[in-house]
């Protein structure tokens, strides 16, 4: 786990707390300011004072819970949950996650955090829509069935540690070069590695080139993604995105009014290596764009090329970029999203070799869907809109070539979408196939209105609620030869709990929900297990990768272990 979950589950008694005495917290402005800084670094990824998300809203918590309980939970939450504390147990059941132990925090730091939280004693007034109807208590009552499929795993590598505490290696994305000659994997802490057998050798360190690079406060900050140009073997060009401190780095190309906070600044960079065959990077770089975010969450999640595009195709050499909402909706700025004139909450497509963008650093493809609206203030970069957190994009190489993108949800729904040019995928008017109250209580979803067809929303082809997993970990479609039975199977799962789901890619089609099931896992010659058992940590941070042959890998940021799927069996998982 990362410090992003400092208070995730901390207030597992919020909804169940009986009347308790109000504590006396300091009103010292300096201590409160320190507490605010600590809160923003450690807690805002999962908590705010407006709505629930990964963890509950914290407004009023210091008037409801005793400081002794709060401090005890911060120092050892698992002990309180597993030890039978009623508050901890019941809200653990609701939020379905553990937080790490933070006994290493100094007592004065905890006191400062609580003092800052004590300044938010009242729930904010929400602008709730009047015609939503009652909230849905259990939007998807069906559960994901367990299949007989069991994946046999072989550990093939262990990523070098880049942190002292879990996640010890924030390994994030694994892909081969376009020509298949080399394999790479990235660490959010700022290192792009080449995989050689079981060894990970540093190829590029972002901090060596950008002095304002930051990889804190975690939760997707750092080196977000990377992509190699289709002609990398000849031109040596590739792309990365990373976060910087907006207080010290160069101004953003895409920003907002000064009254809105900005937590991180994402930078998209083009690199040109002198020798594409070199073991480590030596060459030049140039910036394509800088984008501000309201918070550190839901930033510039993905950069990638369509691997199916060939020279002469419309898509060839065009770079896709996933831009999340930056936490703007839960921070009270939903107007930044679902807007053709703003960059947030969209999938972009740009021509890195062009220069007709506003800053002249890249091109806007003339076939993008909203190019004709640029004279009216629209962004020609937008390819598809209505996303909270477009975390991963992929194409069905072995099937019909459809483009897929996962979207990590807020408090209820996780989803996978088929992406088509110009479509609107709903956020924050929708979460999955449900209506969402973007200005009201973000904890709930509602039934769609009778006239929903007029809204022009495209709905997911897979969705599940937080009874199953709290965040979708999108994988890839297996097209290798070692396990013929898995050909055309799309694997995905839960980032936090590490469950593995699968479906046939050929079943994914617009206008319907595809059925999917859970797979079991075991090590070669081992017993059935789970990724939580394999890591020994409750926050697994599950990720998927693939190699040039289409074989698939599963890896866990919690411990840095990289597994290859080497076989299957049909032992039922009970």
Short mmCIF file of N, CA and C in Angstrom, two decimals, residues 12 33 65 75 159 190-191 196 229-230 263 276-277 292 316-317 366 369 374-375 430 452 567:
data_model
loop_
_atom_site.label_atom_id
_atom_site.label_comp_id
_atom_site.label_asym_id
_atom_site.label_seq_id
_atom_site.Cartn_x
_atom_site.Cartn_y
_atom_site.Cartn_z
N UNK A 12 -13.67 4.22 9.60
CA UNK A 12 -14.60 3.13 9.34
C UNK A 12 -15.78 3.17 10.31
N UNK A 33 -2.13 24.64 9.61
CA UNK A 33 -1.52 24.73 8.27
C UNK A 33 -0.64 23.52 8.00
N UNK A 65 -16.12 11.11 16.51
CA UNK A 65 -15.24 10.05 16.99
C UNK A 65 -14.21 10.62 17.96
N UNK A 75 -2.51 4.38 13.72
CA UNK A 75 -1.28 3.68 14.07
C UNK A 75 -1.33 2.19 13.71
N UNK A 159 11.05 -6.80 -9.27
CA UNK A 159 11.45 -5.43 -9.56
C UNK A 159 12.29 -4.86 -8.43
N UNK A 190 9.63 6.78 -11.30
CA UNK A 190 10.39 7.55 -12.27
C UNK A 190 11.42 6.80 -13.08
N UNK A 191 11.31 5.47 -13.13
CA UNK A 191 12.31 4.68 -13.86
C UNK A 191 11.64 3.85 -14.93
N UNK A 196 15.40 -7.92 -19.15
CA UNK A 196 16.29 -8.88 -19.80
C UNK A 196 16.29 -10.15 -18.97
N UNK A 229 7.27 4.99 -30.50
CA UNK A 229 6.79 5.27 -31.85
C UNK A 229 6.83 3.99 -32.67
N UNK A 230 5.87 3.79 -33.59
CA UNK A 230 5.89 2.56 -34.41
C UNK A 230 7.19 2.34 -35.17
N UNK A 263 -2.92 20.79 -7.93
CA UNK A 263 -2.07 19.94 -7.09
C UNK A 263 -0.83 19.45 -7.81
N UNK A 276 18.93 3.65 -31.13
CA UNK A 276 17.78 2.87 -30.66
C UNK A 276 18.15 1.52 -30.07
N UNK A 277 19.38 1.06 -30.32
CA UNK A 277 19.80 -0.22 -29.76
C UNK A 277 20.52 -0.08 -28.43
N UNK A 292 -2.52 21.03 -16.00
CA UNK A 292 -2.74 21.14 -14.56
C UNK A 292 -3.88 20.24 -14.11
N UNK A 316 -2.08 5.90 -38.17
CA UNK A 316 -0.65 5.59 -38.07
C UNK A 316 0.13 6.79 -37.54
N UNK A 317 0.93 6.55 -36.48
CA UNK A 317 1.77 7.58 -35.89
C UNK A 317 1.04 8.58 -35.03
N UNK A 366 -6.67 16.21 -38.73
CA UNK A 366 -7.88 16.78 -39.35
C UNK A 366 -9.08 15.85 -39.28
N UNK A 369 -12.80 14.24 -34.31
CA UNK A 369 -14.24 14.50 -34.44
C UNK A 369 -14.70 15.93 -34.21
N UNK A 374 -13.39 23.98 -33.45
CA UNK A 374 -12.28 24.73 -32.85
C UNK A 374 -12.50 26.23 -32.94
N UNK A 375 -13.11 26.71 -34.02
CA UNK A 375 -13.35 28.14 -34.15
C UNK A 375 -14.34 28.65 -33.12
N UNK A 430 -23.07 10.40 -15.86
CA UNK A 430 -23.32 8.97 -15.67
C UNK A 430 -22.12 8.32 -15.01
N UNK A 452 -33.65 8.73 -21.66
CA UNK A 452 -32.19 8.65 -21.64
C UNK A 452 -31.58 8.61 -23.04
N UNK A 567 0.32 -21.59 -17.90
CA UNK A 567 -0.56 -22.71 -18.14
C UNK A 567 -1.90 -22.50 -17.46
#
